[in-house]
């Protein structure tokens, strides 16, 4: 049912935890299945230099969270925003159709963290210009 890569990321998730004082934080959830994930990013010079996640959910939700952190670290904000739900599923060598919503959550949580980062940057720039 699950690929070896999904099982590896579920059993040995990468980048678990949270980042104190993160540059951006994004949380997404699916009330139907109960999955909830939060992604924390640190951004330096427009590059995601650190990324961590906390996920409450099924094995596929944990695996997609782990995978997206590996995909996004080291990328610019613009590159990270281009990571799609299909990219996450493809990197995991596929997900069962009933679990594709998990990759949606991972991609959406990353986008939410980036949106939070951009909002904080805009507020910081506004405060500095006043």
PDB file of C-alpha atoms in Angstrom:
ATOM      1  CA  UNK A   1       0.000   0.000   0.000  1.00  0.00           C
ATOM      2  CA  UNK A   2       2.766   2.478   0.929  1.00  0.00           C
ATOM      3  CA  UNK A   3       6.113   2.870  -0.835  1.00  0.00           C
ATOM      4  CA  UNK A   4       9.370   2.173   0.990  1.00  0.00           C
ATOM      5  CA  UNK A   5      10.060   5.913   0.967  1.00  0.00           C
ATOM      6  CA  UNK A   6       6.740   6.696   2.712  1.00  0.00           C
ATOM      7  CA  UNK A   7       7.467   4.048   5.334  1.00  0.00           C
ATOM      8  CA  UNK A   8      11.002   5.398   5.861  1.00  0.00           C
ATOM      9  CA  UNK A   9       9.788   8.975   6.383  1.00  0.00           C
ATOM     10  CA  UNK A  10       7.011   7.741   8.688  1.00  0.00           C
ATOM     11  CA  UNK A  11       9.295   5.548  10.809  1.00  0.00           C
ATOM     12  CA  UNK A  12      12.285   7.927  10.703  1.00  0.00           C
ATOM     13  CA  UNK A  13      10.844  11.415  10.201  1.00  0.00           C
ATOM     14  CA  UNK A  14      13.332  14.192   9.484  1.00  0.00           C
ATOM     15  CA  UNK A  15      13.269  17.692  10.987  1.00  0.00           C
ATOM     16  CA  UNK A  16      10.733  17.028  13.754  1.00  0.00           C
ATOM     17  CA  UNK A  17      10.230  19.756  16.336  1.00  0.00           C
ATOM     18  CA  UNK A  18       9.641  23.453  16.442  1.00  0.00           C
ATOM     19  CA  UNK A  19      11.852  26.499  15.974  1.00  0.00           C
ATOM     20  CA  UNK A  20      11.740  29.108  18.719  1.00  0.00           C
ATOM     21  CA  UNK A  21      11.524  32.558  17.160  1.00  0.00           C
ATOM     22  CA  UNK A  22      10.840  31.109  13.706  1.00  0.00           C
ATOM     23  CA  UNK A  23      10.794  33.478  10.739  1.00  0.00           C
ATOM     24  CA  UNK A  24       7.436  31.986   9.750  1.00  0.00           C
ATOM     25  CA  UNK A  25       4.939  29.463  11.102  1.00  0.00           C
ATOM     26  CA  UNK A  26       2.116  27.825   9.171  1.00  0.00           C
ATOM     27  CA  UNK A  27      -0.575  25.445  10.397  1.00  0.00           C
ATOM     28  CA  UNK A  28      -3.017  23.482   8.287  1.00  0.00           C
ATOM     29  CA  UNK A  29      -5.555  20.889   9.273  1.00  0.00           C
ATOM     30  CA  UNK A  30      -8.174  18.614   7.814  1.00  0.00           C
ATOM     31  CA  UNK A  31     -11.235  18.392  10.059  1.00  0.00           C
ATOM     32  CA  UNK A  32     -12.526  15.343   8.171  1.00  0.00           C
ATOM     33  CA  UNK A  33      -9.579  13.086   9.011  1.00  0.00           C
ATOM     34  CA  UNK A  34      -8.194  14.983  11.996  1.00  0.00           C
ATOM     35  CA  UNK A  35      -4.695  15.555  10.582  1.00  0.00           C
ATOM     36  CA  UNK A  36      -3.005  18.739  11.799  1.00  0.00           C
ATOM     37  CA  UNK A  37       0.456  19.955  10.840  1.00  0.00           C
ATOM     38  CA  UNK A  38       2.542  22.986  11.709  1.00  0.00           C
ATOM     39  CA  UNK A  39       5.658  23.960   9.788  1.00  0.00           C
ATOM     40  CA  UNK A  40       8.296  26.335  11.177  1.00  0.00           C
ATOM     41  CA  UNK A  41      10.853  28.043   8.929  1.00  0.00           C
ATOM     42  CA  UNK A  42      13.964  30.115   9.471  1.00  0.00           C
ATOM     43  CA  UNK A  43      14.784  32.399   6.550  1.00  0.00           C
ATOM     44  CA  UNK A  44      18.115  34.120   6.000  1.00  0.00           C
ATOM     45  CA  UNK A  45      18.813  36.183   2.875  1.00  0.00           C
ATOM     46  CA  UNK A  46      15.611  34.846   1.253  1.00  0.00           C
ATOM     47  CA  UNK A  47      16.706  31.193   1.751  1.00  0.00           C
ATOM     48  CA  UNK A  48      15.036  28.661   4.050  1.00  0.00           C
ATOM     49  CA  UNK A  49      17.983  27.710   6.246  1.00  0.00           C
ATOM     50  CA  UNK A  50      16.071  25.637   8.800  1.00  0.00           C
ATOM     51  CA  UNK A  51      12.685  23.963   8.785  1.00  0.00           C
ATOM     52  CA  UNK A  52      10.891  21.790  11.305  1.00  0.00           C
ATOM     53  CA  UNK A  53       7.426  20.320  11.689  1.00  0.00           C
ATOM     54  CA  UNK A  54       4.986  19.001  14.247  1.00  0.00           C
ATOM     55  CA  UNK A  55       2.231  16.775  12.917  1.00  0.00           C
ATOM     56  CA  UNK A  56      -0.696  15.051  14.561  1.00  0.00           C
ATOM     57  CA  UNK A  57      -2.068  12.527  12.136  1.00  0.00           C
ATOM     58  CA  UNK A  58      -1.687   9.345  10.171  1.00  0.00           C
ATOM     59  CA  UNK A  59       1.530   7.856   8.817  1.00  0.00           C
ATOM     60  CA  UNK A  60       1.052   9.540   5.439  1.00  0.00           C
ATOM     61  CA  UNK A  61       0.660  12.947   7.114  1.00  0.00           C
ATOM     62  CA  UNK A  62       3.896  12.438   9.034  1.00  0.00           C
ATOM     63  CA  UNK A  63       5.715  11.203   5.923  1.00  0.00           C
ATOM     64  CA  UNK A  64       4.569  14.155   3.792  1.00  0.00           C
ATOM     65  CA  UNK A  65       5.558  16.612   6.536  1.00  0.00           C
ATOM     66  CA  UNK A  66       9.004  15.044   6.747  1.00  0.00           C
ATOM     67  CA  UNK A  67       9.423  15.000   2.969  1.00  0.00           C
ATOM     68  CA  UNK A  68       8.410  18.622   2.408  1.00  0.00           C
ATOM     69  CA  UNK A  69      10.946  19.786   4.987  1.00  0.00           C
ATOM     70  CA  UNK A  70      13.680  17.997   3.049  1.00  0.00           C
ATOM     71  CA  UNK A  71      12.422  19.437  -0.231  1.00  0.00           C
ATOM     72  CA  UNK A  72      12.238  23.043   1.027  1.00  0.00           C
ATOM     73  CA  UNK A  73      15.431  23.458   3.059  1.00  0.00           C
ATOM     74  CA  UNK A  74      18.094  25.363   1.149  1.00  0.00           C
ATOM     75  CA  UNK A  75      15.596  26.757  -1.356  1.00  0.00           C
ATOM     76  CA  UNK A  76      14.709  30.391  -1.873  1.00  0.00           C
ATOM     77  CA  UNK A  77      11.239  31.511  -0.809  1.00  0.00           C
ATOM     78  CA  UNK A  78      10.196  31.634  -4.466  1.00  0.00           C
ATOM     79  CA  UNK A  79      11.461  28.096  -5.139  1.00  0.00           C
ATOM     80  CA  UNK A  80       9.752  26.733  -2.024  1.00  0.00           C
ATOM     81  CA  UNK A  81       6.443  28.314  -3.040  1.00  0.00           C
ATOM     82  CA  UNK A  82       6.544  26.275  -6.258  1.00  0.00           C
ATOM     83  CA  UNK A  83       6.513  22.923  -4.404  1.00  0.00           C
ATOM     84  CA  UNK A  84       3.148  21.345  -5.155  1.00  0.00           C
ATOM     85  CA  UNK A  85       1.159  18.565  -3.533  1.00  0.00           C
ATOM     86  CA  UNK A  86       2.037  16.363  -6.520  1.00  0.00           C
ATOM     87  CA  UNK A  87       5.747  17.113  -6.061  1.00  0.00           C
ATOM     88  CA  UNK A  88       5.524  15.845  -2.466  1.00  0.00           C
ATOM     89  CA  UNK A  89       3.658  12.690  -3.483  1.00  0.00           C
ATOM     90  CA  UNK A  90       6.107  12.073  -6.358  1.00  0.00           C
ATOM     91  CA  UNK A  91       9.126  12.423  -4.046  1.00  0.00           C
ATOM     92  CA  UNK A  92       7.539   9.815  -1.780  1.00  0.00           C
ATOM     93  CA  UNK A  93       7.088   7.534  -4.815  1.00  0.00           C
ATOM     94  CA  UNK A  94       3.336   7.863  -4.643  1.00  0.00           C
ATOM     95  CA  UNK A  95       0.560   7.891  -2.083  1.00  0.00           C
ATOM     96  CA  UNK A  96      -2.685   5.939  -2.137  1.00  0.00           C
ATOM     97  CA  UNK A  97      -5.478   8.138  -3.602  1.00  0.00           C
ATOM     98  CA  UNK A  98      -7.264   8.193  -0.241  1.00  0.00           C
ATOM     99  CA  UNK A  99      -4.120   9.718   1.338  1.00  0.00           C
ATOM    100  CA  UNK A 100      -3.381  12.420  -1.264  1.00  0.00           C
ATOM    101  CA  UNK A 101      -4.987  15.022   1.009  1.00  0.00           C
ATOM    102  CA  UNK A 102      -1.965  14.586   3.285  1.00  0.00           C
ATOM    103  CA  UNK A 103       0.391  15.960   0.650  1.00  0.00           C
ATOM    104  CA  UNK A 104      -2.052  18.841   0.191  1.00  0.00           C
ATOM    105  CA  UNK A 105      -1.718  19.668   3.891  1.00  0.00           C
ATOM    106  CA  UNK A 106       2.095  19.603   3.737  1.00  0.00           C
ATOM    107  CA  UNK A 107       2.245  21.920   0.717  1.00  0.00           C
ATOM    108  CA  UNK A 108      -0.401  24.211   2.228  1.00  0.00           C
ATOM    109  CA  UNK A 109       1.347  24.356   5.622  1.00  0.00           C
ATOM    110  CA  UNK A 110       4.623  25.340   3.924  1.00  0.00           C
ATOM    111  CA  UNK A 111       2.835  28.058   1.947  1.00  0.00           C
ATOM    112  CA  UNK A 112       1.185  29.291   5.167  1.00  0.00           C
ATOM    113  CA  UNK A 113       4.595  29.483   6.901  1.00  0.00           C
ATOM    114  CA  UNK A 114       5.975  31.480   3.977  1.00  0.00           C
ATOM    115  CA  UNK A 115       2.939  33.794   4.031  1.00  0.00           C
ATOM    116  CA  UNK A 116       3.513  34.336   7.767  1.00  0.00           C
ATOM    117  CA  UNK A 117       7.180  35.120   7.086  1.00  0.00           C
ATOM    118  CA  UNK A 118       6.263  37.626   4.358  1.00  0.00           C
ATOM    119  CA  UNK A 119       3.716  39.317   6.618  1.00  0.00           C
ATOM    120  CA  UNK A 120       6.296  39.645   9.414  1.00  0.00           C
ATOM    121  CA  UNK A 121       8.834  41.075   6.937  1.00  0.00           C
ATOM    122  CA  UNK A 122       6.326  43.645   5.669  1.00  0.00           C
ATOM    123  CA  UNK A 123       5.490  44.701   9.243  1.00  0.00           C
ATOM    124  CA  UNK A 124       9.204  44.966  10.062  1.00  0.00           C
ATOM    125  CA  UNK A 125       9.880  47.097   6.963  1.00  0.00           C
ATOM    126  CA  UNK A 126       6.919  49.329   7.750  1.00  0.00           C
ATOM    127  CA  UNK A 127       8.123  49.842  11.330  1.00  0.00           C
ATOM    128  CA  UNK A 128      11.649  50.656  10.128  1.00  0.00           C
ATOM    129  CA  UNK A 129      10.381  53.245   7.636  1.00  0.00           C
ATOM    130  CA  UNK A 130       8.313  55.125  10.226  1.00  0.00           C
TER     131      UNK A 130
END
